[in-house]
XYZ file of C-alpha atoms in Angstrom:
672
model
C -108.728 192.601 -115.827
C -106.382 193.749 -118.416
C -107.840 195.957 -121.400
C -106.685 193.377 -123.841
C -108.552 190.555 -122.098
C -111.681 192.580 -121.859
C -111.518 193.536 -125.454
C -111.022 189.894 -126.578
C -114.180 188.796 -124.428
C -116.258 191.643 -125.889
C -115.200 190.752 -129.340
C -115.967 187.084 -128.646
C -119.424 187.847 -127.399
C -119.990 190.122 -130.424
C -118.933 187.334 -132.889
C -121.396 184.795 -131.113
C -124.201 187.333 -131.417
C -123.447 187.968 -135.138
C -123.258 184.276 -135.814
C -126.690 183.759 -134.242
C -128.345 186.129 -136.713
C -126.128 185.583 -139.801
C -127.706 183.544 -142.633
C -125.413 180.729 -143.177
C -125.464 178.268 -146.056
C -124.949 174.796 -144.230
C -121.872 174.090 -146.390
C -120.069 177.289 -145.839
C -116.648 176.717 -144.453
C -115.903 177.843 -140.955
C -115.384 181.555 -140.566
C -112.505 183.372 -138.533
C -114.831 183.909 -135.533
C -116.078 180.487 -135.424
C -112.460 179.151 -135.561
C -111.647 181.433 -132.627
C -114.855 180.011 -130.894
C -113.576 176.501 -131.467
C -110.222 177.400 -130.056
C -111.820 178.945 -126.972
C -114.020 175.884 -126.412
C -111.280 173.129 -126.836
C -108.752 175.209 -124.862
C -111.390 175.452 -121.967
C -111.846 171.746 -121.852
C -110.231 169.145 -119.727
C -107.669 168.335 -122.748
C -105.799 171.464 -122.404
C -104.328 171.778 -118.971
C -100.687 170.345 -118.959
C -101.195 168.223 -121.959
C -99.533 170.252 -124.639
C -102.528 170.546 -126.758
C -102.033 170.938 -130.503
C -104.414 171.256 -133.461
C -104.020 169.352 -136.532
C -107.342 169.647 -138.361
C -110.383 171.797 -138.025
C -113.122 171.660 -140.542
C -116.794 171.970 -140.916
C -118.834 168.956 -139.690
C -121.512 169.264 -142.330
C -125.100 168.094 -141.796
C -126.075 164.771 -143.164
C -126.961 164.840 -146.934
C -130.742 164.310 -146.467
C -130.709 167.299 -144.179
C -128.870 169.540 -146.744
C -131.281 168.266 -149.399
C -134.290 169.102 -147.388
C -132.866 172.532 -146.401
C -132.437 173.335 -150.062
C -136.112 172.586 -150.750
C -137.375 174.700 -147.735
C -138.111 178.221 -148.755
C -137.696 179.508 -145.267
C -134.180 178.175 -145.031
C -133.634 178.757 -141.265
C -129.926 178.246 -140.146
C -129.033 174.768 -139.258
C -126.917 173.970 -136.405
C -123.266 174.563 -137.008
C -120.811 171.831 -135.929
C -116.955 171.468 -136.358
C -114.884 168.406 -136.312
C -111.368 168.834 -134.837
C -108.435 166.324 -134.589
C -106.078 167.397 -131.829
C -103.188 165.961 -130.032
C -102.793 165.883 -126.283
C -100.584 163.748 -124.047
C -99.322 162.015 -127.165
C -102.842 160.802 -128.086
C -105.021 161.787 -131.088
C -108.504 163.099 -130.109
C -111.373 163.387 -132.433
C -113.698 166.172 -131.253
C -117.065 167.325 -132.490
C -118.414 170.669 -131.273
C -121.735 172.230 -131.410
C -121.169 175.876 -132.077
C -124.786 176.899 -131.419
C -124.472 175.458 -127.852
C -120.912 176.295 -127.365
C -120.127 172.640 -126.339
C -118.154 169.583 -127.011
C -120.628 166.776 -128.019
C -117.910 163.986 -128.627
C -114.341 163.587 -127.569
C -112.760 160.208 -128.320
C -109.375 158.921 -128.534
C -108.294 157.252 -131.884
C -106.646 154.081 -131.126
C -105.916 152.808 -134.604
C -103.015 153.151 -137.096
C -101.759 156.368 -138.522
C -101.357 159.984 -137.388
C -103.154 163.224 -138.381
C -101.815 166.037 -140.468
C -98.453 167.690 -139.760
C -99.036 171.371 -138.845
C -96.448 173.981 -139.851
C -95.265 174.856 -136.694
C -94.043 171.581 -135.667
C -92.302 171.090 -138.985
C -90.486 174.373 -138.368
C -89.445 173.415 -134.983
C -88.156 169.953 -136.354
C -86.281 171.595 -139.098
C -84.587 173.977 -136.627
C -83.616 171.083 -134.281
C -81.339 169.811 -137.222
C -79.551 173.146 -137.968
C -78.667 173.521 -134.241
C -77.598 169.865 -133.549
C -73.831 169.547 -132.864
C -73.178 166.459 -134.934
C -75.186 167.864 -137.867
C -73.224 171.124 -137.746
C -69.964 168.885 -137.750
C -71.216 166.991 -140.939
C -71.720 170.428 -142.596
C -68.376 171.642 -141.689
C -66.945 168.259 -142.913
C -68.417 169.016 -146.341
C -66.899 172.474 -146.477
C -70.444 174.067 -146.314
C -71.724 177.205 -144.278
C -74.398 176.207 -141.876
C -76.154 179.572 -142.282
C -76.727 178.592 -145.843
C -78.475 175.207 -144.955
C -82.427 174.913 -145.191
C -84.179 171.785 -143.889
C -87.623 170.111 -144.638
C -89.522 167.518 -142.752
C -90.465 164.284 -144.572
C -93.046 161.846 -143.387
C -91.670 158.255 -143.189
C -94.451 155.865 -144.386
C -94.853 152.364 -143.205
C -92.739 149.176 -144.087
C -94.545 146.234 -142.422
C -93.612 147.016 -138.800
C -96.300 145.403 -136.427
C -95.425 147.714 -133.567
C -96.729 151.312 -133.749
C -93.858 153.699 -134.577
C -93.696 156.909 -132.775
C -94.772 160.065 -134.558
C -91.580 160.928 -136.221
C -90.291 162.663 -139.441
C -86.952 162.589 -141.266
C -85.393 166.037 -141.817
C -83.516 166.337 -145.117
C -81.406 169.515 -145.860
C -80.562 171.664 -148.752
C -78.037 174.307 -149.582
C -78.548 177.884 -150.909
C -75.375 180.076 -151.114
C -75.957 181.651 -154.586
C -79.641 180.532 -155.414
C -83.064 180.340 -154.027
C -83.671 176.950 -155.828
C -82.742 174.973 -152.714
C -84.235 171.731 -154.054
C -81.455 171.660 -156.755
C -78.898 171.673 -154.120
C -79.475 168.542 -151.759
C -77.137 167.633 -149.074
C -77.022 163.915 -149.537
C -76.016 161.150 -147.023
C -77.363 162.648 -143.863
C -80.673 161.725 -142.038
C -81.948 163.334 -139.109
C -84.978 161.544 -137.420
C -87.170 163.785 -135.084
C -89.775 162.637 -132.661
C -92.633 165.337 -133.269
C -94.335 164.704 -129.843
C -91.218 165.089 -127.752
C -89.616 167.268 -130.323
C -86.052 165.761 -130.042
C -83.602 164.171 -132.451
C -83.856 160.276 -131.835
C -81.601 159.183 -134.647
C -78.822 160.614 -136.482
C -76.875 159.150 -139.446
C -74.084 160.523 -141.741
C -73.428 157.536 -144.116
C -71.630 159.191 -147.002
C -70.325 162.488 -148.674
C -71.904 163.295 -152.024
C -70.875 166.596 -153.905
C -73.685 169.309 -153.591
C -74.733 170.308 -157.090
C -73.597 173.684 -158.156
C -75.844 176.846 -157.695
C -74.994 178.321 -161.093
C -77.880 178.060 -163.589
C -80.556 177.077 -160.915
C -82.003 180.466 -159.995
C -85.562 180.866 -161.586
C -86.297 184.581 -160.422
C -86.984 186.894 -163.288
C -84.588 189.377 -161.562
C -81.767 187.021 -161.777
C -81.992 186.177 -165.549
C -79.547 187.807 -167.975
C -79.771 188.578 -171.658
C -80.416 187.244 -174.260
C -84.172 186.492 -173.621
C -86.632 184.478 -175.533
C -88.911 186.604 -177.857
C -92.005 187.591 -175.942
C -95.668 188.325 -176.905
C -96.922 191.979 -177.065
C -99.473 193.028 -174.386
C -102.398 190.963 -174.033
C -105.414 191.228 -171.551
C -108.976 190.187 -171.001
C -111.439 193.172 -170.508
C -115.054 192.965 -169.259
C -116.305 196.524 -169.458
C -119.570 195.786 -167.837
C -118.033 193.475 -165.214
C -118.174 189.769 -164.653
C -121.150 187.802 -165.840
C -121.239 185.728 -162.545
C -122.471 186.613 -159.126
C -121.153 185.552 -155.722
C -123.476 185.387 -152.752
C -121.342 184.286 -149.782
C -120.020 181.057 -151.124
C -122.591 180.459 -153.812
C -121.740 181.133 -157.247
C -124.199 181.612 -160.202
C -123.018 181.948 -163.820
C -124.805 181.472 -167.001
C -126.796 178.276 -166.528
C -124.756 176.983 -163.565
C -125.165 177.332 -159.860
C -122.683 175.850 -157.122
C -121.143 176.397 -153.864
C -117.534 176.852 -153.324
C -115.748 176.100 -150.030
C -112.195 175.903 -148.573
C -111.055 172.945 -146.427
C -107.524 173.028 -144.843
C -106.865 169.409 -145.724
C -108.139 169.209 -149.462
C -108.486 172.985 -150.589
C -111.288 173.610 -152.966
C -114.740 171.870 -152.508
C -117.255 172.206 -155.165
C -120.864 171.369 -153.831
C -124.479 171.384 -154.976
C -123.601 171.923 -158.653
C -126.781 172.313 -160.562
C -127.537 173.331 -164.229
C -130.525 175.212 -165.449
C -132.482 173.394 -168.164
C -134.182 175.945 -170.497
C -136.851 173.395 -171.646
C -137.760 172.442 -167.983
C -137.525 175.863 -166.709
C -135.630 174.549 -163.547
C -132.136 173.779 -162.156
C -131.194 170.015 -162.198
C -128.777 168.437 -159.779
C -125.430 167.186 -161.289
C -122.565 167.080 -158.540
C -123.439 167.156 -154.714
C -119.702 167.261 -153.902
C -116.371 166.961 -155.729
C -112.927 167.437 -154.150
C -109.371 166.201 -154.504
C -109.433 163.413 -151.755
C -105.797 162.507 -151.770
C -102.585 162.996 -153.603
C -100.053 160.102 -153.685
C -96.565 160.704 -154.771
C -94.380 157.696 -154.491
C -90.657 158.071 -155.656
C -88.877 155.182 -157.010
C -85.258 155.700 -155.589
C -84.393 152.919 -153.194
C -81.322 154.483 -151.521
C -81.565 154.971 -147.745
C -82.285 158.704 -147.818
C -85.017 158.274 -150.372
C -86.995 154.991 -150.235
C -89.550 156.238 -147.752
C -90.429 159.174 -149.961
C -94.093 158.016 -150.571
C -95.997 161.125 -149.790
C -99.675 161.710 -149.124
C -99.738 165.478 -149.917
C -103.361 165.804 -148.716
C -103.444 163.585 -145.701
C -99.918 164.221 -144.450
C -99.222 167.816 -145.111
C -102.790 169.272 -146.124
C -103.388 170.328 -149.677
C -105.390 173.326 -148.405
C -102.739 174.287 -145.918
C -100.141 174.370 -148.665
C -102.384 176.528 -150.957
C -100.734 179.542 -152.166
C -102.158 183.159 -152.527
C -102.635 183.652 -156.218
C -100.968 186.563 -158.083
C -103.405 188.765 -160.014
C -102.281 189.078 -163.684
C -99.915 186.054 -163.332
C -101.721 183.168 -161.777
C -105.148 184.403 -162.940
C -106.337 186.941 -165.821
C -107.208 190.513 -165.336
C -110.988 189.680 -165.057
C -110.624 187.288 -162.172
C -112.282 187.596 -158.729
C -110.501 186.431 -155.537
C -111.663 184.787 -152.509
C -109.857 183.903 -149.119
C -109.580 180.821 -147.233
C -109.031 180.091 -143.393
C -107.369 177.474 -141.511
C -106.277 176.680 -137.888
C -102.656 176.713 -136.687
C -101.047 174.479 -134.089
C -102.404 176.475 -131.093
C -105.880 176.933 -132.577
C -105.445 180.367 -133.891
C -107.022 181.072 -137.181
C -104.796 181.882 -140.125
C -105.807 183.365 -143.491
C -104.718 182.511 -147.102
C -105.487 185.522 -149.191
C -106.511 185.025 -152.727
C -106.733 181.334 -152.205
C -109.239 180.959 -155.068
C -109.887 182.911 -158.233
C -112.915 182.657 -160.338
C -112.888 183.963 -163.939
C -114.567 183.675 -167.296
C -112.432 182.201 -169.938
C -112.844 183.429 -173.445
C -109.908 182.094 -175.426
C -110.984 181.897 -178.883
C -112.464 178.232 -178.472
C -115.729 177.289 -180.432
C -118.570 175.950 -178.562
C -120.302 174.854 -181.802
C -120.024 175.778 -185.512
C -121.244 174.468 -188.855
C -120.870 175.749 -192.490
C -123.501 174.356 -194.813
C -122.659 174.685 -198.615
C -125.001 171.971 -200.095
C -128.000 174.245 -200.474
C -128.072 175.512 -203.985
C -127.209 179.213 -204.324
C -126.638 179.731 -200.420
C -123.892 179.112 -197.884
C -125.062 178.975 -194.241
C -122.366 179.447 -191.548
C -123.170 179.664 -187.782
C -120.479 179.930 -185.030
C -120.775 180.315 -181.361
C -117.513 181.228 -179.409
C -117.316 179.554 -176.128
C -117.080 181.246 -172.775
C -116.632 179.217 -169.522
C -116.164 179.952 -165.941
C -113.100 178.631 -164.095
C -112.454 178.292 -160.350
C -108.631 177.934 -159.620
C -106.513 176.946 -156.674
C -102.747 176.469 -156.506
C -101.304 174.385 -153.778
C -97.507 174.346 -153.280
C -96.747 170.963 -151.606
C -93.137 171.292 -150.996
C -91.156 171.246 -154.313
C -94.186 170.955 -156.577
C -96.929 173.479 -157.457
C -100.300 171.947 -158.472
C -102.688 174.161 -160.495
C -106.063 172.869 -159.999
C -109.092 174.150 -162.244
C -112.734 173.341 -162.096
C -114.170 174.626 -165.314
C -117.933 174.945 -165.953
C -119.257 174.981 -169.532
C -122.538 176.082 -170.750
C -122.912 172.700 -172.477
C -123.357 171.192 -169.000
C -119.860 169.855 -168.963
C -117.660 170.133 -165.903
C -113.897 170.020 -166.902
C -111.314 169.226 -164.261
C -107.672 169.972 -165.112
C -104.480 169.488 -163.025
C -101.151 171.363 -164.053
C -97.750 170.210 -162.538
C -94.983 172.726 -162.252
C -92.382 173.877 -159.767
C -89.292 172.005 -158.897
C -88.067 168.324 -159.033
C -86.850 166.493 -156.278
C -83.458 165.615 -157.153
C -80.643 163.458 -155.590
C -77.017 164.737 -155.459
C -74.631 162.441 -157.318
C -71.058 161.892 -158.254
C -71.849 161.663 -161.885
C -71.348 164.567 -164.331
C -72.055 162.677 -167.546
C -74.102 159.731 -168.568
C -71.082 157.784 -169.780
C -69.925 157.534 -166.151
C -73.046 155.654 -165.030
C -72.733 151.839 -164.576
C -75.372 151.233 -161.807
C -79.057 151.764 -161.352
C -79.592 155.371 -160.352
C -83.394 155.482 -160.265
C -83.561 158.560 -162.321
C -82.264 160.816 -165.154
C -79.000 162.770 -165.027
C -80.262 166.363 -165.486
C -77.138 168.341 -164.815
C -73.737 167.925 -163.261
C -74.223 165.964 -160.057
C -78.042 165.976 -160.300
C -80.290 163.041 -160.723
C -84.026 163.606 -161.150
C -85.777 160.799 -159.563
C -88.582 158.724 -161.326
C -91.894 159.220 -159.566
C -95.640 159.238 -159.862
C -98.439 161.618 -159.014
C -101.871 160.290 -158.349
C -104.908 162.385 -157.518
C -108.012 160.677 -156.328
C -111.061 162.784 -156.983
C -114.157 162.214 -154.780
C -117.145 162.736 -157.093
C -120.471 162.616 -155.416
C -122.645 162.716 -158.536
C -126.363 163.212 -158.126
C -127.693 163.012 -161.689
C -131.248 164.495 -161.594
C -131.526 163.097 -158.025
C -129.521 161.120 -155.648
C -130.528 157.511 -156.779
C -128.149 156.600 -159.532
C -126.485 153.703 -161.222
C -123.082 153.245 -162.774
C -122.821 151.757 -166.287
C -119.751 150.505 -168.062
C -120.212 150.261 -171.811
C -117.538 148.573 -173.790
C -116.943 149.090 -177.599
C -116.740 145.536 -179.075
C -115.518 144.618 -182.569
C -117.990 142.318 -184.286
C -117.394 140.252 -187.529
C -120.061 140.496 -190.232
C -121.831 137.270 -190.619
C -124.220 135.820 -193.280
C -122.816 138.125 -195.862
C -125.478 140.667 -194.855
C -123.070 143.543 -195.786
C -119.925 144.132 -197.979
C -118.287 145.201 -194.731
C -116.220 142.684 -192.671
C -116.427 144.143 -189.331
C -118.075 146.898 -187.220
C -118.313 147.786 -183.622
C -121.179 147.858 -181.196
C -121.770 148.780 -177.572
C -122.157 146.228 -174.731
C -123.321 147.732 -171.504
C -123.243 146.403 -168.042
C -124.761 148.066 -164.912
C -122.656 147.685 -161.874
C -124.598 145.712 -159.172
C -121.985 146.003 -156.343
C -118.772 147.850 -155.760
C -116.657 144.953 -157.128
C -118.307 145.275 -160.486
C -117.204 149.129 -160.645
C -113.517 148.742 -159.940
C -112.108 149.585 -163.377
C -108.577 149.603 -164.816
C -108.798 151.660 -168.067
C -106.837 151.226 -171.230
C -107.326 147.737 -172.723
C -110.585 148.376 -174.516
C -112.589 151.489 -175.598
C -114.790 152.228 -172.653
C -117.808 154.626 -171.851
C -118.330 155.319 -168.324
C -121.674 156.559 -167.275
C -123.645 157.612 -164.244
C -127.377 157.469 -164.932
C -130.641 158.009 -163.119
C -132.576 154.855 -163.758
C -135.688 156.582 -162.501
C -135.750 159.459 -165.081
C -135.982 159.049 -168.713
C -135.923 161.278 -171.849
C -138.950 161.521 -173.924
C -137.491 158.896 -176.220
C -136.812 156.566 -173.314
C -133.053 156.951 -172.464
C -132.112 157.113 -168.930
C -130.613 160.547 -168.090
C -126.944 160.480 -167.221
C -123.504 161.872 -167.105
C -120.299 160.589 -168.697
C -116.902 160.464 -166.999
C -114.369 160.971 -169.837
C -110.923 160.255 -168.571
C -107.920 162.027 -169.751
C -104.573 160.143 -170.089
C -104.839 156.725 -168.653
C -102.271 156.205 -166.059
C -102.305 153.945 -163.032
C -99.871 152.572 -160.389
C -97.634 149.894 -161.756
C -96.163 148.948 -158.329
C -96.535 145.516 -157.068
C -99.651 144.747 -154.637
C -97.385 143.628 -151.805
C -95.247 146.982 -152.033
C -95.933 148.768 -148.749
C -96.461 152.166 -150.631
C -99.065 150.452 -152.810
C -100.783 148.976 -149.891
C -101.240 152.426 -148.425
C -102.038 154.277 -151.745
C -104.039 151.286 -153.146
C -106.692 153.598 -154.515
C -104.102 154.139 -157.379
C -104.631 150.347 -158.465
C -107.829 151.270 -160.317
C -108.909 154.496 -162.197
C -112.466 154.155 -161.155
C -114.278 152.945 -157.992
C -117.786 153.327 -156.993
C -119.050 153.176 -153.585
C -122.281 153.940 -151.790
C -122.404 157.361 -150.266
C -121.261 157.404 -146.588
C -120.580 160.627 -145.006
C -117.402 159.413 -143.179
C -115.733 158.002 -146.290
C -114.002 161.209 -147.607
C -110.416 160.463 -147.848
C -109.174 157.749 -150.290
C -105.869 157.445 -148.344
C -107.650 157.214 -144.945
C -108.405 159.871 -142.281
C -104.912 159.365 -140.686
C -102.606 159.146 -143.735
C -99.271 159.542 -141.934
C -97.703 156.071 -141.296
C -101.139 154.546 -142.295
C -101.276 150.880 -143.040
C -103.973 150.622 -145.751
C -106.630 149.355 -143.274
C -108.922 152.381 -143.672
C -108.725 153.510 -147.119
C -110.813 153.472 -150.318
C -109.915 149.914 -151.048
C -110.653 148.590 -147.504
C -114.105 150.389 -147.740
C -114.609 148.877 -151.289
C -114.028 145.311 -150.085
C -117.360 145.352 -148.234
C -118.742 144.910 -151.794
C -122.017 146.805 -150.993
C -124.884 147.232 -153.527
C -124.583 150.415 -155.704
C -127.482 150.020 -158.284
C -130.017 152.618 -157.972
C -128.439 154.010 -154.862
C -126.827 157.155 -153.822
C -123.363 156.632 -155.090
C -119.817 158.212 -155.140
C -117.419 157.848 -158.080
C -113.799 157.942 -157.228
C -111.576 158.844 -160.168
C -107.770 158.337 -160.203
C -105.864 160.886 -162.278
C -102.293 159.849 -162.685
C -98.914 161.102 -164.123
C -95.782 158.796 -164.427
C -92.901 161.307 -164.358
C -89.689 160.390 -166.044
C -87.574 163.686 -165.535
C -86.029 165.298 -168.744
C -83.474 168.092 -168.814
C -86.203 170.548 -169.810
C -87.511 170.105 -166.305
C -84.412 171.626 -164.933
C -83.884 173.904 -162.977
C -87.698 174.439 -163.020
C -90.504 172.444 -164.604
C -92.748 173.882 -167.320
C -96.340 172.948 -166.679
C -97.631 169.547 -167.723
C -101.366 168.958 -167.593
C -104.001 166.287 -167.675
C -107.631 166.142 -166.563
C -111.108 164.532 -167.126
C -114.550 165.653 -167.928
C -118.073 165.159 -166.523
C -120.259 165.488 -169.671
C -124.027 165.132 -170.173
C -125.157 161.907 -171.547
C -128.916 162.081 -172.528
C -129.265 164.517 -169.681
C -130.895 167.092 -172.020
C -133.487 166.420 -174.615
C -131.103 168.121 -177.331
C -128.211 170.369 -177.593
C -128.580 172.705 -174.552
C -126.686 175.582 -176.171
C -128.602 175.784 -179.368
C -130.137 179.172 -178.115
C -126.958 180.405 -176.723
C -126.000 183.945 -177.724
C -122.397 185.137 -178.394
C -120.877 187.566 -175.832
C -121.337 191.079 -176.733
C -118.497 192.478 -178.860
C -116.305 195.012 -177.100
C -115.766 198.152 -179.297
C -112.323 199.466 -179.074
C -111.453 203.136 -180.171
C -109.357 203.443 -183.308
C -109.735 199.847 -184.277
C -111.315 198.490 -187.442
C -112.753 195.125 -188.314
C -110.096 192.712 -189.807
C -110.162 192.187 -193.588
C -111.310 188.740 -194.583
C -108.980 187.058 -197.087
């Protein structure tokens, strides 16, 4: 036996022994040693020999929710069995596999026979892209355009579904771009060429070169600091955040404690950051109270509005097709995150089952940006002015996912008031189409976008993020209440006023009652625990406070809308079901809308006083403007989960301000 093989076996046995004694939180993501163990088990099964086995998703198969809640209340907290869920392809079939890591065995292996395909992995996309650049007809098309093939870079695009009854092979379309003087390849598309690649056979099955369009110029597209020439925009003087005594939060494995918050942070290769078991300490009750059992971005739907042959199918599901976690970027200290940030790594599985690591996939930091948590100046007391101010400090968990051309900055911000603020920032590069036009005066047809620069059209498109929010407000039996603010005329001359508004509240009985499109009327959205009341009789609850109200405006019969139908409504509420995680369906690539959030919700199950999940759609309609070229400044939106009669009174009344940091040779500013 070779030394390397003996070493691998010894290492594997050692990791198994280590895992058997290590104290796991049952929601901890799979470790590198567990991912190696999974690879070994699956590769040793009857799936592997001669079947070209490929891995597409490996994640924790977490215990059922009652088991987790029971474990939390058990002071002994013995390790629960660790299970993994694997989606793999073998012999051009999709296998769903469940493994028990404690017994080193496969307990379920079933072939999926429905519509749709699993996540693309990086390796097959790279192979498909390489096929294009070595294909003789493609090279001839590049020569015809007077371009250099060594400067061509290609990307794999999923194709969607457009009403075909027959199942389509697992294919992608490869579109290419031109460098030659810039790294901003997305601003230099090579239009008119479509290369279709079968991912299972890894061969080109269709090639079409239909027209020649000028490639936009490289000049003015490079965004690297080293390539910028004077003059420069005036810049700020040095600024930093310093915590001489270190951070105020503690990290124990994946559990984070800060101020009055405690929660679990995990990484998933499909969705990235997963916030679990978020609880807040109630000073009056002297206990931690449940708020959020689980929260994550369930799906990200990005349909483009360009109807040309090379564009109409660009209706991407960035989580379900490409992996929002897989696309996560290592965060740069002092650029992506402030100086006081602490970083965590994330782990995923490659095509052959080998674990990979994304260093610095999360950063956690305290934000102290001059905001005020509460204040008041009282000047009505004779001879006295009372002024009290408390500065706000919050805790932020950040991840950035680079899904092709776009960078998504995702923040979960925990505030001492009990609020969880969720923010999404969009930046990066637009998808642009090459064009013959150099000025808007030349355009006399529908071009589905904005002319941003010479020969460069920025396509209209949307971004819809569906958040899975399993709220357990002071327990898992909750109800959803929609309260509408209604204008009422004053009758019977009972007041000099002519009108006022009042609140009309409805408790949703079934899923149909809780499908909500916001924007037409002022609305309050609450999740309450009807079994818990404050001392004055109000049910304890949390409010969902939307940000900008943006929803899909595609027609219901559009195939993109059928697949991404969760974007029809801003809010959905379903009863808790462990298997209902992904708003676009488990198999999003070429999905048909038959296994998604809308399909589940059509069962119209009861949701009053049940364990419920709220799904919130955060949206952006993006009409590109010239300021988005050649790189887009960040645009942000978000929402809040805010206490609503959860506490008996203001929970931060007794909060103390952070200790002042004394700097040498500094004096207190003069008050003017």
